[in-house]
PDB file of C-alpha atoms in Angstrom:
ATOM      1  CA  UNK A   1     122.121 103.697 153.288  1.00 38.00           C
ATOM      2  CA  UNK A   2     120.911 104.988 149.938  1.00 46.00           C
ATOM      3  CA  UNK A   3     119.505 102.672 147.233  1.00 48.00           C
ATOM      4  CA  UNK A   4     121.151 102.775 143.809  1.00 51.00           C
ATOM      5  CA  UNK A   5     119.622 105.223 141.298  1.00 46.00           C
ATOM      6  CA  UNK A   6     117.791 102.535 139.313  1.00 56.00           C
ATOM      7  CA  UNK A   7     116.589  99.779 141.653  1.00 65.00           C
ATOM      8  CA  UNK A   8     114.885  96.735 140.148  1.00 71.00           C
ATOM      9  CA  UNK A   9     111.182  97.157 139.449  1.00 79.00           C
ATOM     10  CA  UNK A  10     110.739  93.443 140.135  1.00 91.00           C
ATOM     11  CA  UNK A  11     110.607  92.069 143.657  1.00 98.00           C
ATOM     12  CA  UNK A  12     113.868  90.452 144.714  1.00 98.00           C
ATOM     13  CA  UNK A  13     114.244  87.297 146.816  1.00 98.00           C
ATOM     14  CA  UNK A  14     117.386  85.996 148.488  1.00 98.00           C
ATOM     15  CA  UNK A  15     117.318  82.237 149.220  1.00 98.00           C
ATOM     16  CA  UNK A  16     119.965  80.278 151.148  1.00 98.00           C
ATOM     17  CA  UNK A  17     120.679  76.592 150.611  1.00 96.00           C
ATOM     18  CA  UNK A  18     119.472  77.139 147.063  1.00 97.00           C
ATOM     19  CA  UNK A  19     121.390  74.450 145.204  1.00 94.00           C
ATOM     20  CA  UNK A  20     119.050  71.514 145.885  1.00 92.00           C
ATOM     21  CA  UNK A  21     116.235  70.092 147.985  1.00 92.00           C
ATOM     22  CA  UNK A  22     113.733  72.524 149.470  1.00 94.00           C
ATOM     23  CA  UNK A  23     115.862  75.493 148.489  1.00 96.00           C
ATOM     24  CA  UNK A  24     115.762  74.462 144.851  1.00 95.00           C
ATOM     25  CA  UNK A  25     111.971  74.061 144.965  1.00 96.00           C
ATOM     26  CA  UNK A  26     111.625  77.521 146.544  1.00 97.00           C
ATOM     27  CA  UNK A  27     113.856  79.166 143.941  1.00 98.00           C
ATOM     28  CA  UNK A  28     111.927  77.649 141.032  1.00 97.00           C
ATOM     29  CA  UNK A  29     108.551  78.604 142.525  1.00 97.00           C
ATOM     30  CA  UNK A  30     109.612  82.215 143.059  1.00 98.00           C
ATOM     31  CA  UNK A  31     110.938  82.430 139.506  1.00 98.00           C
ATOM     32  CA  UNK A  32     107.626  81.174 138.112  1.00 97.00           C
ATOM     33  CA  UNK A  33     105.856  83.744 140.312  1.00 97.00           C
ATOM     34  CA  UNK A  34     107.839  86.509 138.633  1.00 97.00           C
ATOM     35  CA  UNK A  35     110.488  87.269 141.239  1.00 98.00           C
ATOM     36  CA  UNK A  36     114.131  88.050 140.631  1.00 98.00           C
ATOM     37  CA  UNK A  37     115.909  85.383 142.683  1.00 98.00           C
ATOM     38  CA  UNK A  38     119.446  85.221 144.016  1.00 98.00           C
ATOM     39  CA  UNK A  39     120.384  81.854 145.471  1.00 98.00           C
ATOM     40  CA  UNK A  40     123.174  81.346 147.979  1.00 98.00           C
ATOM     41  CA  UNK A  41     124.977  78.031 148.360  1.00 96.00           C
ATOM     42  CA  UNK A  42     128.489  76.834 149.041  1.00 94.00           C
ATOM     43  CA  UNK A  43     128.878  75.767 145.424  1.00 94.00           C
ATOM     44  CA  UNK A  44     127.104  78.782 143.954  1.00 95.00           C
ATOM     45  CA  UNK A  45     124.951  76.363 141.953  1.00 93.00           C
ATOM     46  CA  UNK A  46     121.262  77.286 141.628  1.00 95.00           C
ATOM     47  CA  UNK A  47     118.352  76.324 139.348  1.00 93.00           C
ATOM     48  CA  UNK A  48     118.325  77.878 135.891  1.00 93.00           C
ATOM     49  CA  UNK A  49     116.925  81.391 135.810  1.00 95.00           C
ATOM     50  CA  UNK A  50     118.293  82.451 139.179  1.00 96.00           C
ATOM     51  CA  UNK A  51     121.561  84.160 139.955  1.00 97.00           C
ATOM     52  CA  UNK A  52     123.862  82.090 142.135  1.00 97.00           C
ATOM     53  CA  UNK A  53     126.490  83.237 144.617  1.00 98.00           C
ATOM     54  CA  UNK A  54     128.945  81.024 146.461  1.00 97.00           C
ATOM     55  CA  UNK A  55     128.558  81.867 150.151  1.00 97.00           C
ATOM     56  CA  UNK A  56     129.272  80.265 153.503  1.00 97.00           C
ATOM     57  CA  UNK A  57     126.218  81.371 155.501  1.00 98.00           C
ATOM     58  CA  UNK A  58     128.133  80.981 158.775  1.00 98.00           C
ATOM     59  CA  UNK A  59     130.848  83.449 157.735  1.00 98.00           C
ATOM     60  CA  UNK A  60     130.011  87.080 158.499  1.00 98.00           C
ATOM     61  CA  UNK A  61     132.254  88.618 155.833  1.00 98.00           C
ATOM     62  CA  UNK A  62     130.992  86.216 153.168  1.00 97.00           C
ATOM     63  CA  UNK A  63     127.357  86.927 154.033  1.00 98.00           C
ATOM     64  CA  UNK A  64     127.794  90.686 154.198  1.00 98.00           C
ATOM     65  CA  UNK A  65     129.649  90.775 150.877  1.00 98.00           C
ATOM     66  CA  UNK A  66     126.894  88.737 149.202  1.00 98.00           C
ATOM     67  CA  UNK A  67     124.123  90.959 150.552  1.00 98.00           C
ATOM     68  CA  UNK A  68     125.951  94.106 149.449  1.00 98.00           C
ATOM     69  CA  UNK A  69     126.444  92.598 145.990  1.00 98.00           C
ATOM     70  CA  UNK A  70     122.711  91.919 145.694  1.00 98.00           C
ATOM     71  CA  UNK A  71     121.874  95.455 146.834  1.00 98.00           C
ATOM     72  CA  UNK A  72     124.412  96.937 144.423  1.00 98.00           C
ATOM     73  CA  UNK A  73     122.937  94.960 141.543  1.00 97.00           C
ATOM     74  CA  UNK A  74     119.212  95.031 142.284  1.00 97.00           C
ATOM     75  CA  UNK A  75     118.811  97.861 144.775  1.00 97.00           C
ATOM     76  CA  UNK A  76     116.488  95.905 147.030  1.00 98.00           C
ATOM     77  CA  UNK A  77     115.777  92.659 148.879  1.00 98.00           C
ATOM     78  CA  UNK A  78     112.061  92.137 149.475  1.00 98.00           C
ATOM     79  CA  UNK A  79     112.187  88.550 150.689  1.00 98.00           C
ATOM     80  CA  UNK A  80     114.810  86.560 152.594  1.00 98.00           C
ATOM     81  CA  UNK A  81     114.348  82.796 152.807  1.00 98.00           C
ATOM     82  CA  UNK A  82     116.666  81.196 155.355  1.00 98.00           C
ATOM     83  CA  UNK A  83     116.659  77.597 154.193  1.00 97.00           C
ATOM     84  CA  UNK A  84     120.256  76.353 154.572  1.00 97.00           C
ATOM     85  CA  UNK A  85     120.532  73.826 157.377  1.00 96.00           C
ATOM     86  CA  UNK A  86     122.150  70.687 158.743  1.00 96.00           C
ATOM     87  CA  UNK A  87     121.118  67.697 160.813  1.00 95.00           C
ATOM     88  CA  UNK A  88     123.350  65.538 162.977  1.00 96.00           C
ATOM     89  CA  UNK A  89     123.787  61.786 163.319  1.00 96.00           C
ATOM     90  CA  UNK A  90     120.846  60.382 165.256  1.00 96.00           C
ATOM     91  CA  UNK A  91     122.084  59.413 168.718  1.00 96.00           C
ATOM     92  CA  UNK A  92     121.754  60.533 172.354  1.00 97.00           C
ATOM     93  CA  UNK A  93     123.526  63.756 173.236  1.00 98.00           C
ATOM     94  CA  UNK A  94     126.255  62.022 175.274  1.00 98.00           C
ATOM     95  CA  UNK A  95     127.213  59.885 172.269  1.00 98.00           C
ATOM     96  CA  UNK A  96     127.342  62.839 169.874  1.00 98.00           C
ATOM     97  CA  UNK A  97     130.446  63.984 168.075  1.00 98.00           C
ATOM     98  CA  UNK A  98     131.071  67.389 169.668  1.00 98.00           C
ATOM     99  CA  UNK A  99     132.123  69.135 166.470  1.00 98.00           C
ATOM    100  CA  UNK A 100     129.264  67.703 164.400  1.00 98.00           C
ATOM    101  CA  UNK A 101     126.732  68.625 167.083  1.00 98.00           C
ATOM    102  CA  UNK A 102     127.953  72.193 167.354  1.00 98.00           C
ATOM    103  CA  UNK A 103     128.145  72.681 163.581  1.00 98.00           C
ATOM    104  CA  UNK A 104     124.405  72.021 163.387  1.00 98.00           C
ATOM    105  CA  UNK A 105     123.828  74.856 165.851  1.00 98.00           C
ATOM    106  CA  UNK A 106     126.220  77.143 163.992  1.00 98.00           C
ATOM    107  CA  UNK A 107     124.643  76.506 160.588  1.00 98.00           C
ATOM    108  CA  UNK A 108     121.010  76.508 161.689  1.00 98.00           C
ATOM    109  CA  UNK A 109     121.190  79.500 164.048  1.00 98.00           C
ATOM    110  CA  UNK A 110     124.234  81.617 163.194  1.00 98.00           C
ATOM    111  CA  UNK A 111     123.443  81.368 159.476  1.00 98.00           C
ATOM    112  CA  UNK A 112     119.915  82.840 159.698  1.00 98.00           C
ATOM    113  CA  UNK A 113     121.155  85.378 162.240  1.00 98.00           C
ATOM    114  CA  UNK A 114     123.900  86.638 159.944  1.00 98.00           C
ATOM    115  CA  UNK A 115     121.617  86.844 156.903  1.00 98.00           C
ATOM    116  CA  UNK A 116     118.886  88.607 158.851  1.00 98.00           C
ATOM    117  CA  UNK A 117     121.399  90.946 160.490  1.00 98.00           C
ATOM    118  CA  UNK A 118     122.749  91.948 157.079  1.00 98.00           C
ATOM    119  CA  UNK A 119     119.443  92.160 155.188  1.00 98.00           C
ATOM    120  CA  UNK A 120     117.005  93.834 157.589  1.00 98.00           C
ATOM    121  CA  UNK A 121     118.642  97.296 157.538  1.00 98.00           C
ATOM    122  CA  UNK A 122     118.131  97.350 153.764  1.00 98.00           C
ATOM    123  CA  UNK A 123     114.510  96.262 154.215  1.00 98.00           C
ATOM    124  CA  UNK A 124     113.940  99.022 156.769  1.00 98.00           C
ATOM    125  CA  UNK A 125     115.510 101.551 154.429  1.00 97.00           C
ATOM    126  CA  UNK A 126     113.125 100.431 151.683  1.00 97.00           C
ATOM    127  CA  UNK A 127     110.025 100.503 153.878  1.00 98.00           C
ATOM    128  CA  UNK A 128     109.733  96.825 154.771  1.00 98.00           C
ATOM    129  CA  UNK A 129     110.164  93.225 153.709  1.00 98.00           C
ATOM    130  CA  UNK A 130     109.534  89.634 154.717  1.00 98.00           C
ATOM    131  CA  UNK A 131     111.747  86.916 156.167  1.00 98.00           C
ATOM    132  CA  UNK A 132     110.835  83.242 156.025  1.00 98.00           C
ATOM    133  CA  UNK A 133     112.798  80.850 158.225  1.00 98.00           C
ATOM    134  CA  UNK A 134     112.528  77.173 157.269  1.00 98.00           C
ATOM    135  CA  UNK A 135     111.788  75.682 160.651  1.00 98.00           C
ATOM    136  CA  UNK A 136     110.512  72.285 161.809  1.00 95.00           C
ATOM    137  CA  UNK A 137     108.083  70.566 164.094  1.00 93.00           C
ATOM    138  CA  UNK A 138     111.238  69.604 165.998  1.00 94.00           C
ATOM    139  CA  UNK A 139     111.249  73.154 167.377  1.00 95.00           C
ATOM    140  CA  UNK A 140     108.279  72.432 169.634  1.00 94.00           C
ATOM    141  CA  UNK A 141     109.118  69.021 171.046  1.00 93.00           C
ATOM    142  CA  UNK A 142     112.063  67.308 172.675  1.00 94.00           C
ATOM    143  CA  UNK A 143     114.073  64.729 170.727  1.00 95.00           C
ATOM    144  CA  UNK A 144     116.001  61.832 172.216  1.00 96.00           C
ATOM    145  CA  UNK A 145     118.512  61.584 169.387  1.00 96.00           C
ATOM    146  CA  UNK A 146     118.444  64.882 167.459  1.00 96.00           C
ATOM    147  CA  UNK A 147     119.184  67.331 170.276  1.00 98.00           C
ATOM    148  CA  UNK A 148     121.231  69.760 168.185  1.00 98.00           C
ATOM    149  CA  UNK A 149     118.629  69.953 165.429  1.00 97.00           C
ATOM    150  CA  UNK A 150     115.761  70.390 167.885  1.00 97.00           C
ATOM    151  CA  UNK A 151     117.661  73.021 169.882  1.00 98.00           C
ATOM    152  CA  UNK A 152     118.587  74.911 166.731  1.00 98.00           C
ATOM    153  CA  UNK A 153     115.017  75.021 165.467  1.00 98.00           C
ATOM    154  CA  UNK A 154     113.689  76.183 168.852  1.00 98.00           C
ATOM    155  CA  UNK A 155     116.300  78.942 168.798  1.00 98.00           C
ATOM    156  CA  UNK A 156     115.339  79.824 165.223  1.00 98.00           C
ATOM    157  CA  UNK A 157     111.725  80.295 166.293  1.00 98.00           C
ATOM    158  CA  UNK A 158     112.902  82.776 168.922  1.00 98.00           C
ATOM    159  CA  UNK A 159     114.848  84.666 166.250  1.00 98.00           C
ATOM    160  CA  UNK A 160     111.699  84.768 164.144  1.00 98.00           C
ATOM    161  CA  UNK A 161     109.606  86.065 167.017  1.00 98.00           C
ATOM    162  CA  UNK A 162     112.125  88.703 168.006  1.00 98.00           C
ATOM    163  CA  UNK A 163     112.503  90.019 164.475  1.00 98.00           C
ATOM    164  CA  UNK A 164     108.729  90.105 164.039  1.00 98.00           C
ATOM    165  CA  UNK A 165     108.288  92.138 167.219  1.00 98.00           C
ATOM    166  CA  UNK A 166     111.101  94.605 166.570  1.00 98.00           C
ATOM    167  CA  UNK A 167     110.461  94.791 162.835  1.00 98.00           C
ATOM    168  CA  UNK A 168     106.731  95.493 162.965  1.00 98.00           C
ATOM    169  CA  UNK A 169     107.225  99.234 163.301  1.00 98.00           C
ATOM    170  CA  UNK A 170     109.401  99.186 160.179  1.00 98.00           C
ATOM    171  CA  UNK A 171     107.242  96.983 157.955  1.00 98.00           C
ATOM    172  CA  UNK A 172     109.530  93.972 158.463  1.00 98.00           C
ATOM    173  CA  UNK A 173     107.697  90.682 159.027  1.00 98.00           C
ATOM    174  CA  UNK A 174     109.126  87.263 159.910  1.00 98.00           C
ATOM    175  CA  UNK A 175     107.637  83.789 159.654  1.00 98.00           C
ATOM    176  CA  UNK A 176     108.495  80.206 160.579  1.00 98.00           C
ATOM    177  CA  UNK A 177     107.611  77.755 157.817  1.00 98.00           C
ATOM    178  CA  UNK A 178     107.808  74.080 158.757  1.00 97.00           C
ATOM    179  CA  UNK A 179     108.000  72.093 155.508  1.00 94.00           C
ATOM    180  CA  UNK A 180     106.727  68.776 156.833  1.00 86.00           C
ATOM    181  CA  UNK A 181     108.737  65.827 155.534  1.00 78.00           C
ATOM    182  CA  UNK A 182     109.925  66.562 152.011  1.00 79.00           C
ATOM    183  CA  UNK A 183     111.741  63.772 150.185  1.00 71.00           C
ATOM    184  CA  UNK A 184     115.347  64.998 150.045  1.00 74.00           C
ATOM    185  CA  UNK A 185     118.853  63.623 150.510  1.00 73.00           C
ATOM    186  CA  UNK A 186     118.707  64.876 154.118  1.00 72.00           C
ATOM    187  CA  UNK A 187     115.461  63.113 155.006  1.00 72.00           C
ATOM    188  CA  UNK A 188     116.615  59.898 153.321  1.00 64.00           C
ATOM    189  CA  UNK A 189     119.729  59.984 155.507  1.00 75.00           C
ATOM    190  CA  UNK A 190     117.622  59.981 158.685  1.00 69.00           C
ATOM    191  CA  UNK A 191     116.907  56.705 160.426  1.00 70.00           C
ATOM    192  CA  UNK A 192     113.481  57.946 161.577  1.00 68.00           C
ATOM    193  CA  UNK A 193     112.334  57.986 157.954  1.00 70.00           C
ATOM    194  CA  UNK A 194     113.471  54.466 157.047  1.00 73.00           C
ATOM    195  CA  UNK A 195     110.697  52.838 155.046  1.00 72.00           C
ATOM    196  CA  UNK A 196     108.656  56.033 154.685  1.00 68.00           C
ATOM    197  CA  UNK A 197     106.444  56.019 151.608  1.00 73.00           C
ATOM    198  CA  UNK A 198     104.366  59.163 152.188  1.00 80.00           C
ATOM    199  CA  UNK A 199     106.083  62.526 151.852  1.00 77.00           C
ATOM    200  CA  UNK A 200     104.968  66.135 151.990  1.00 84.00           C
ATOM    201  CA  UNK A 201     104.504  67.529 148.507  1.00 92.00           C
ATOM    202  CA  UNK A 202     107.017  70.245 147.557  1.00 93.00           C
ATOM    203  CA  UNK A 203     104.045  72.110 146.100  1.00 95.00           C
ATOM    204  CA  UNK A 204     102.510  72.364 149.583  1.00 95.00           C
ATOM    205  CA  UNK A 205     105.686  74.087 150.761  1.00 96.00           C
ATOM    206  CA  UNK A 206     105.987  76.458 147.833  1.00 97.00           C
ATOM    207  CA  UNK A 207     102.300  77.422 147.918  1.00 97.00           C
ATOM    208  CA  UNK A 208     102.683  78.451 151.563  1.00 97.00           C
ATOM    209  CA  UNK A 209     105.937  80.240 150.805  1.00 98.00           C
ATOM    210  CA  UNK A 210     104.388  82.208 147.943  1.00 98.00           C
ATOM    211  CA  UNK A 211     101.351  83.124 150.038  1.00 98.00           C
ATOM    212  CA  UNK A 212     103.684  84.543 152.678  1.00 98.00           C
ATOM    213  CA  UNK A 213     105.844  86.282 150.090  1.00 98.00           C
ATOM    214  CA  UNK A 214     102.810  87.878 148.448  1.00 97.00           C
ATOM    215  CA  UNK A 215     101.481  89.239 151.759  1.00 98.00           C
ATOM    216  CA  UNK A 216      98.499  86.923 152.125  1.00 98.00           C
ATOM    217  CA  UNK A 217      99.505  85.639 155.576  1.00 98.00           C
ATOM    218  CA  UNK A 218     100.904  88.747 157.261  1.00 98.00           C
ATOM    219  CA  UNK A 219      98.796  88.032 160.341  1.00 98.00           C
ATOM    220  CA  UNK A 220     101.106  85.070 160.990  1.00 98.00           C
ATOM    221  CA  UNK A 221     104.221  87.216 161.400  1.00 98.00           C
ATOM    222  CA  UNK A 222     106.158  85.813 164.363  1.00 98.00           C
ATOM    223  CA  UNK A 223     104.283  82.514 164.122  1.00 98.00           C
ATOM    224  CA  UNK A 224     104.659  79.075 162.547  1.00 98.00           C
ATOM    225  CA  UNK A 225     102.780  77.483 159.665  1.00 98.00           C
ATOM    226  CA  UNK A 226     103.299  73.923 158.483  1.00 96.00           C
ATOM    227  CA  UNK A 227     103.091  72.529 154.974  1.00 96.00           C
ATOM    228  CA  UNK A 228     101.151  69.300 154.571  1.00 92.00           C
ATOM    229  CA  UNK A 229      99.051  70.017 157.660  1.00 94.00           C
ATOM    230  CA  UNK A 230      97.764  73.565 157.313  1.00 96.00           C
ATOM    231  CA  UNK A 231      95.016  74.426 154.860  1.00 96.00           C
ATOM    232  CA  UNK A 232      95.992  77.575 152.989  1.00 97.00           C
ATOM    233  CA  UNK A 233      92.463  78.982 152.799  1.00 97.00           C
ATOM    234  CA  UNK A 234      92.086  78.524 156.561  1.00 98.00           C
ATOM    235  CA  UNK A 235      95.385  80.327 157.126  1.00 98.00           C
ATOM    236  CA  UNK A 236      94.255  83.205 154.913  1.00 98.00           C
ATOM    237  CA  UNK A 237      91.033  83.550 156.923  1.00 98.00           C
ATOM    238  CA  UNK A 238      92.842  83.444 160.261  1.00 98.00           C
ATOM    239  CA  UNK A 239      95.409  85.948 159.047  1.00 98.00           C
ATOM    240  CA  UNK A 240      92.681  88.395 158.063  1.00 98.00           C
ATOM    241  CA  UNK A 241      90.650  87.867 161.240  1.00 97.00           C
ATOM    242  CA  UNK A 242      93.587  88.023 163.646  1.00 97.00           C
ATOM    243  CA  UNK A 243      95.060  85.468 166.016  1.00 97.00           C
ATOM    244  CA  UNK A 244      95.198  85.452 169.796  1.00 95.00           C
ATOM    245  CA  UNK A 245      98.411  86.224 171.621  1.00 92.00           C
ATOM    246  CA  UNK A 246     100.552  83.093 171.745  1.00 93.00           C
ATOM    247  CA  UNK A 247      98.803  81.273 168.910  1.00 96.00           C
ATOM    248  CA  UNK A 248     101.325  79.295 166.838  1.00 97.00           C
ATOM    249  CA  UNK A 249     104.288  80.421 168.950  1.00 96.00           C
ATOM    250  CA  UNK A 250     106.586  78.573 171.352  1.00 94.00           C
ATOM    251  CA  UNK A 251     105.004  78.689 174.814  1.00 91.00           C
ATOM    252  CA  UNK A 252     105.560  77.040 178.169  1.00 90.00           C
ATOM    253  CA  UNK A 253     102.700  74.606 178.689  1.00 88.00           C
ATOM    254  CA  UNK A 254     100.909  75.254 181.953  1.00 89.00           C
ATOM    255  CA  UNK A 255      99.841  72.471 184.267  1.00 91.00           C
ATOM    256  CA  UNK A 256      96.530  74.291 184.549  1.00 90.00           C
ATOM    257  CA  UNK A 257      94.807  76.538 187.068  1.00 90.00           C
ATOM    258  CA  UNK A 258      97.160  77.720 189.779  1.00 90.00           C
ATOM    259  CA  UNK A 259     100.364  77.351 187.756  1.00 92.00           C
ATOM    260  CA  UNK A 260     102.407  80.453 188.723  1.00 92.00           C
ATOM    261  CA  UNK A 261     104.234  80.376 185.386  1.00 88.00           C
ATOM    262  CA  UNK A 262     101.046  80.608 183.367  1.00 74.00           C
ATOM    263  CA  UNK A 263     100.666  79.344 179.798  1.00 57.00           C
TER     264      UNK A 263
END
């Protein structure tokens, strides 16, 4: 896998779900920060200044063709932001529409898998890169009426952790970024947010994203950070000092001393 003769001298980011919502905020922030940005969406629509490609992130051929097109054009992908995602109708699992439920899993897990599967070999070939998976607090707690979404985000965290472990030797880092509750069409469609008046600032999300992208939080590879809750200066200090094994990762909670399964 040989890079083209004249790869871009500017860092290149690939962002999924880039047409609106969090993806749109991420694209604009990266552009302001000086990145070349390619946004993927079903429509191919992205904010001005970015290149847009129409891609179904759940289709292997579509994803692979898009990644190869970016490599052919720019010669590199330094940052992958897996943002595209779905949420199901809020109801108990036994009342769920089977196809809707499963599509959430497909989009939220298969999508990031396919993008990561296609991009990481190019990152390894170039000496490294970073992957940011837009996760959620739903990954770490059970939900009575969003079982597909919660299951998909727990699975995504395991993808993040696995890539971080296997990628470390190659300079490939992976992060879970929980965006809090951003005001979007998706969050307005959710019954749990009826009447909400306080929302996470998009700037909180993009500041964390840029800090990760610029290498300021590499100590959090394989771990989760959350916009609107985490203080960026505190994260920088912890990243530099080092975290204990298991910090900010999915763990089985022990009942305490004597639990044979540990923590």
